[in-house]
PDB file of C-alpha atoms in Angstrom:
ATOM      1  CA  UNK T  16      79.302  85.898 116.168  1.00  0.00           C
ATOM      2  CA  UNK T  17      78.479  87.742 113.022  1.00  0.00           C
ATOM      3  CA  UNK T  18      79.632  85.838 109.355  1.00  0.00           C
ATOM      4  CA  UNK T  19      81.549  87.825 107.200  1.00  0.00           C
ATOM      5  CA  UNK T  20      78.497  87.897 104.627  1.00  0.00           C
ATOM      6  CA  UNK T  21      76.849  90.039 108.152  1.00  0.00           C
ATOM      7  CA  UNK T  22      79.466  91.904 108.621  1.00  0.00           C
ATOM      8  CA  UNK T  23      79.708  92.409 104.543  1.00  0.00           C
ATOM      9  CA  UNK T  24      76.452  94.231 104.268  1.00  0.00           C
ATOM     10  CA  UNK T  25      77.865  96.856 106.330  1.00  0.00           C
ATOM     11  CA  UNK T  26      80.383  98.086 104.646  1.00  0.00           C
ATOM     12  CA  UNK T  27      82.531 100.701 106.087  1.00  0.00           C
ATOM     13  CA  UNK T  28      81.807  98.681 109.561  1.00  0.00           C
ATOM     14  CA  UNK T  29      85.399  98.812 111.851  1.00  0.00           C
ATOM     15  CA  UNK T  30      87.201  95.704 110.953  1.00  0.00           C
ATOM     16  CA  UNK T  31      87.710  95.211 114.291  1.00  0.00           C
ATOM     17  CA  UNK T  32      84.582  93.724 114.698  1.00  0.00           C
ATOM     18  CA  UNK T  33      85.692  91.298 112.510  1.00  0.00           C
ATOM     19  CA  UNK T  34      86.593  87.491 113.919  1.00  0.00           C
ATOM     20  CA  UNK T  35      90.459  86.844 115.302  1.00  0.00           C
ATOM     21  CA  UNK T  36      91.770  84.974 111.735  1.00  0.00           C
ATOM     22  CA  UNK T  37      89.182  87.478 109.151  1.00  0.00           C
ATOM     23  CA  UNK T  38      91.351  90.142 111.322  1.00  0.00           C
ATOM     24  CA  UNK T  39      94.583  88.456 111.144  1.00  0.00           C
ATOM     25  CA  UNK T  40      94.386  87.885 107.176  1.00  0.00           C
ATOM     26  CA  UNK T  41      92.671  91.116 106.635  1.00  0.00           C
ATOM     27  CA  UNK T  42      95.850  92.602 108.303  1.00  0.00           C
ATOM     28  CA  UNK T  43      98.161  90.590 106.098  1.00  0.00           C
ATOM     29  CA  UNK T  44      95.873  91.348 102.844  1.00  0.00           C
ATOM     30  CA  UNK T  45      97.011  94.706 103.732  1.00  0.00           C
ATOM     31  CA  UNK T  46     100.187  94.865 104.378  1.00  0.00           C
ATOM     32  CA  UNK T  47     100.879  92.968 101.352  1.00  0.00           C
ATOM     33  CA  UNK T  48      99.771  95.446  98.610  1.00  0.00           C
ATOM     34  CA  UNK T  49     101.451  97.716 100.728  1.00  0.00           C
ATOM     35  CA  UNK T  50     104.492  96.089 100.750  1.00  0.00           C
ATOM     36  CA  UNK T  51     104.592  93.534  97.890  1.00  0.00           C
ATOM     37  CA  UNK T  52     105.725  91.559  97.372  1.00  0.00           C
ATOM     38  CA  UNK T  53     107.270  90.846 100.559  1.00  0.00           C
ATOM     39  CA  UNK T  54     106.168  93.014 103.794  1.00  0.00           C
ATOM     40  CA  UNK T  55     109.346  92.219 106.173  1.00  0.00           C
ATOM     41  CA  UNK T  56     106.709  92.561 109.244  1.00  0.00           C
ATOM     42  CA  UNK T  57     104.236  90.012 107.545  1.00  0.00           C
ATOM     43  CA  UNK T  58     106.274  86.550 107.624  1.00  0.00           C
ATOM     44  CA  UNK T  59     107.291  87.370 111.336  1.00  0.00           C
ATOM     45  CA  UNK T  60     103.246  87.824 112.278  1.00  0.00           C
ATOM     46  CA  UNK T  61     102.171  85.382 110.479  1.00  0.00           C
ATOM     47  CA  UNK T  62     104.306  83.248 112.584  1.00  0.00           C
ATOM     48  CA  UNK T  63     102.800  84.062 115.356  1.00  0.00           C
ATOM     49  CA  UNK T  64      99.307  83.978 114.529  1.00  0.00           C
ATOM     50  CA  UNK T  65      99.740  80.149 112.557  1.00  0.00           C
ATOM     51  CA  UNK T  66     103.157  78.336 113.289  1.00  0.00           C
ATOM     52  CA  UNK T  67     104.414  76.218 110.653  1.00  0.00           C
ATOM     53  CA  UNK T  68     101.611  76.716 108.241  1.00  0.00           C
ATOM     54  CA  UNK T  69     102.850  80.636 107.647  1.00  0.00           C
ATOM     55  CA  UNK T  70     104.749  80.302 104.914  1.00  0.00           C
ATOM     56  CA  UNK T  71     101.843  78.317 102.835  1.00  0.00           C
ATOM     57  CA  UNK T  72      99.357  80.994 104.065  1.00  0.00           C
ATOM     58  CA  UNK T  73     101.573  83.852 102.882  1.00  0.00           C
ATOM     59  CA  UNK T  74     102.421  81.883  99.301  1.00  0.00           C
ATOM     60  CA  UNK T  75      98.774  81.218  99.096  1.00  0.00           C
ATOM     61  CA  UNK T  76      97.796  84.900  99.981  1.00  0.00           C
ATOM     62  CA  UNK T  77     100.149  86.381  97.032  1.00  0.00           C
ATOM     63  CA  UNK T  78      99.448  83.877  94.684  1.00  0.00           C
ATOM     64  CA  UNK T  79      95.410  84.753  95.224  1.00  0.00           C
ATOM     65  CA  UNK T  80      96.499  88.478  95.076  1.00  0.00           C
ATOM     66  CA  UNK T  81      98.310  87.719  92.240  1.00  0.00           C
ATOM     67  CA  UNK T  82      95.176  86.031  90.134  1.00  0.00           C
ATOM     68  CA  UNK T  83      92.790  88.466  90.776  1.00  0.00           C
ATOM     69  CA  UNK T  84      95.159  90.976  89.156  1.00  0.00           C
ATOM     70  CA  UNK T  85      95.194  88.678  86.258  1.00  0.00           C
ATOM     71  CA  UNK T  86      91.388  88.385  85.900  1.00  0.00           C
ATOM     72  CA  UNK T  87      90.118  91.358  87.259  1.00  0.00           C
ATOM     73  CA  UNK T  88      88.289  94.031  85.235  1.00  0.00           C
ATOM     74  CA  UNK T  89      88.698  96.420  87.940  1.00  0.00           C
ATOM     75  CA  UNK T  90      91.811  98.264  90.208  1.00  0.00           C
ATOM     76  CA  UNK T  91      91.514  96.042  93.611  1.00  0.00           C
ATOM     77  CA  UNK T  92      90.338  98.944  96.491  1.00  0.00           C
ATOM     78  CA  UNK T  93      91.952  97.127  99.751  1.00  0.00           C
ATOM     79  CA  UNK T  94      92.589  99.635 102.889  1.00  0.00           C
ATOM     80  CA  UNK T  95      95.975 100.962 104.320  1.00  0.00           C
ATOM     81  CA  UNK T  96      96.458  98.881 107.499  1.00  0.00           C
ATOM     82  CA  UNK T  97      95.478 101.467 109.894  1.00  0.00           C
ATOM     83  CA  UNK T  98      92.082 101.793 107.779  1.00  0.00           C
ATOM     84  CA  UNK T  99      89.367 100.739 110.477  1.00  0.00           C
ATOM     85  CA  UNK T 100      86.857 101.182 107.689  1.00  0.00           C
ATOM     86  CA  UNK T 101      86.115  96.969 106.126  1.00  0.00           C
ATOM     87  CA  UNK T 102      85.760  98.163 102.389  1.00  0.00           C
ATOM     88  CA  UNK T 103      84.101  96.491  99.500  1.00  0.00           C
ATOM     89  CA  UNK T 104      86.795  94.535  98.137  1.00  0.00           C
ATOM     90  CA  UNK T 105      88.149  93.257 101.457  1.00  0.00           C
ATOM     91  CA  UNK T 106      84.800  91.686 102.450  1.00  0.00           C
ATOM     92  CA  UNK T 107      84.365  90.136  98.851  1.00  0.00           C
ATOM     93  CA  UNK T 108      88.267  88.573  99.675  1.00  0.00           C
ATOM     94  CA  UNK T 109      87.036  87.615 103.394  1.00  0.00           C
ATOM     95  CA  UNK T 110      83.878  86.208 101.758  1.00  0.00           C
ATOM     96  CA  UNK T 111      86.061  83.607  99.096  1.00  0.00           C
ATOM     97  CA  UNK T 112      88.168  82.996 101.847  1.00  0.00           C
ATOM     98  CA  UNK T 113      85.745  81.710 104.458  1.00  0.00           C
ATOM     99  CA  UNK T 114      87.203  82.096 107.569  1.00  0.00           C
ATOM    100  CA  UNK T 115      85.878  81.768 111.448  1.00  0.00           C
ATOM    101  CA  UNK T 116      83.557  78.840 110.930  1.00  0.00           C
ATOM    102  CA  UNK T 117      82.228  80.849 107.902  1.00  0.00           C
ATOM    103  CA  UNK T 118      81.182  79.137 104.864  1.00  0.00           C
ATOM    104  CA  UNK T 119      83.655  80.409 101.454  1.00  0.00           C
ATOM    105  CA  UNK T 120      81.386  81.449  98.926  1.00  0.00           C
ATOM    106  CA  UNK T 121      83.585  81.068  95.278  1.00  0.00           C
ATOM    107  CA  UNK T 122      81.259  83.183  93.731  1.00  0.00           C
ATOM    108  CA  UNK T 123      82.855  85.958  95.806  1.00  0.00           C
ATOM    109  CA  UNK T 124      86.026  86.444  93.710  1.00  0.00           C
ATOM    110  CA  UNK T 125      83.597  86.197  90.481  1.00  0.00           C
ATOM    111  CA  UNK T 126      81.829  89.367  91.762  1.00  0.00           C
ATOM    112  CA  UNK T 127      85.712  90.870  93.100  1.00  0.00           C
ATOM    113  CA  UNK T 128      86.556  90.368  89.707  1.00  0.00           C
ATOM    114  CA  UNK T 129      83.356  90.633  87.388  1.00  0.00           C
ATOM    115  CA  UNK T 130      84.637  87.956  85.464  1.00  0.00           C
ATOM    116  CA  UNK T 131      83.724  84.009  85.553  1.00  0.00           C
ATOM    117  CA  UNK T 132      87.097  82.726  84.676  1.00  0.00           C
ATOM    118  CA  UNK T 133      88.182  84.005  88.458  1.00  0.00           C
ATOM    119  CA  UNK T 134      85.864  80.887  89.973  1.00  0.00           C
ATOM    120  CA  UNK T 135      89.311  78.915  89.369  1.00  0.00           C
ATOM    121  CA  UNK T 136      91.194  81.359  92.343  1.00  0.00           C
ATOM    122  CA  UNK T 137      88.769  79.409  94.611  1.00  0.00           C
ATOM    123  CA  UNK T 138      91.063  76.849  94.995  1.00  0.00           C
ATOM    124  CA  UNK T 139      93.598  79.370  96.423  1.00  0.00           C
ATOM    125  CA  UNK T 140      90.997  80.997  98.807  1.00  0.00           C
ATOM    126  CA  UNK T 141      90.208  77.307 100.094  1.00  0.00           C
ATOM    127  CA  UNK T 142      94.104  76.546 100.435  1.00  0.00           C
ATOM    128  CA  UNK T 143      94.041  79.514 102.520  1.00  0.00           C
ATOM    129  CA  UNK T 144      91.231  78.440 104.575  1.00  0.00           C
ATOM    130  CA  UNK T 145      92.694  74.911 104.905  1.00  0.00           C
ATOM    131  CA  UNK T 146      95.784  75.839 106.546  1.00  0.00           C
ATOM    132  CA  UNK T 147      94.309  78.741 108.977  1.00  0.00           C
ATOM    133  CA  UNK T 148      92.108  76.287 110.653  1.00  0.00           C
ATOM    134  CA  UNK T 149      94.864  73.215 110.326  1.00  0.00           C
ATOM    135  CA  UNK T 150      97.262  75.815 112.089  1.00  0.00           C
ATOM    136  CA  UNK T 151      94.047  75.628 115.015  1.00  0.00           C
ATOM    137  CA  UNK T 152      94.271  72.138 115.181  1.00  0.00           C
ATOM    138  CA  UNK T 153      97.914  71.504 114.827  1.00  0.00           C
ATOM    139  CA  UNK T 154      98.279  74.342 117.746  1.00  0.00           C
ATOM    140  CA  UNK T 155      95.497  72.443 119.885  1.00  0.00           C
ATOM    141  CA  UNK T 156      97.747  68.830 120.246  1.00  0.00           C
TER     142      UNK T 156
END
């Protein structure tokens, strides 16, 4: 299985090559700008995909959106959902998040963001990563 810092260096590279949960929040990345700030499809799947820990996911999700429009220098470039293309932007967010058995890499929303004061969103992208895999384990009892 490829990490997302593989799958990163191609860019442009289908997302569908991407691991189940990079897919899954890639797919709710997206449909959030789209929809913000509340997709009426994206609570209902994200049910699916995690259980009980959707609602934290989601909150978590907007509230990282939501800082690197605060800190960012530059317009966020994040793919319509039928976009099979993994752009620039969405592999940095994959990267912070760390998904798959992937390591997060903090630095990731510095570089989104080109500013250093966006290392404190890496709490957010951990939450994130926290309750996708607790969702696995609370899914496997």
């Amino acid at each position: 299985m490829a990490t997302i810092a593989e799958i990163a260096e191609y860019r442009g590279g289908p997302w569908l090559n991407l691991p189940p949960d990079s897919q899954t929040i890639l797919w709710a990345l997206r449909r959030l700008v789209i929809g913000w700030p509340r997709p009426p499809c994206l609570h209902a799947a994200l049910i699916e995909a995690y259980g009980d820990n959707a609602c934290g996911i989601e909150h978590l999700l907007r509230c990282l959106l939501t800082g690197i429009a605060m800190h960012g220098t530059q317009r966020l470039e994040i793919g319509a959902p039928c976009c099979v293309a993994l752009l620039p932007h969405e592999a940095e967010l994959l990267e912070a998040i760390g998904l798959d058995g992937a390591e997060a890499d903090p630095s990731a929303l510095v570089r989104l963001c080109d500013n250093p004061a966006a290392a404190q969103l890496s709490v957010l992208a951990a939450g994130i990563s926290a309750a996708v895999a607790d969702a696995h384990v609370g899914a496997a009892h």
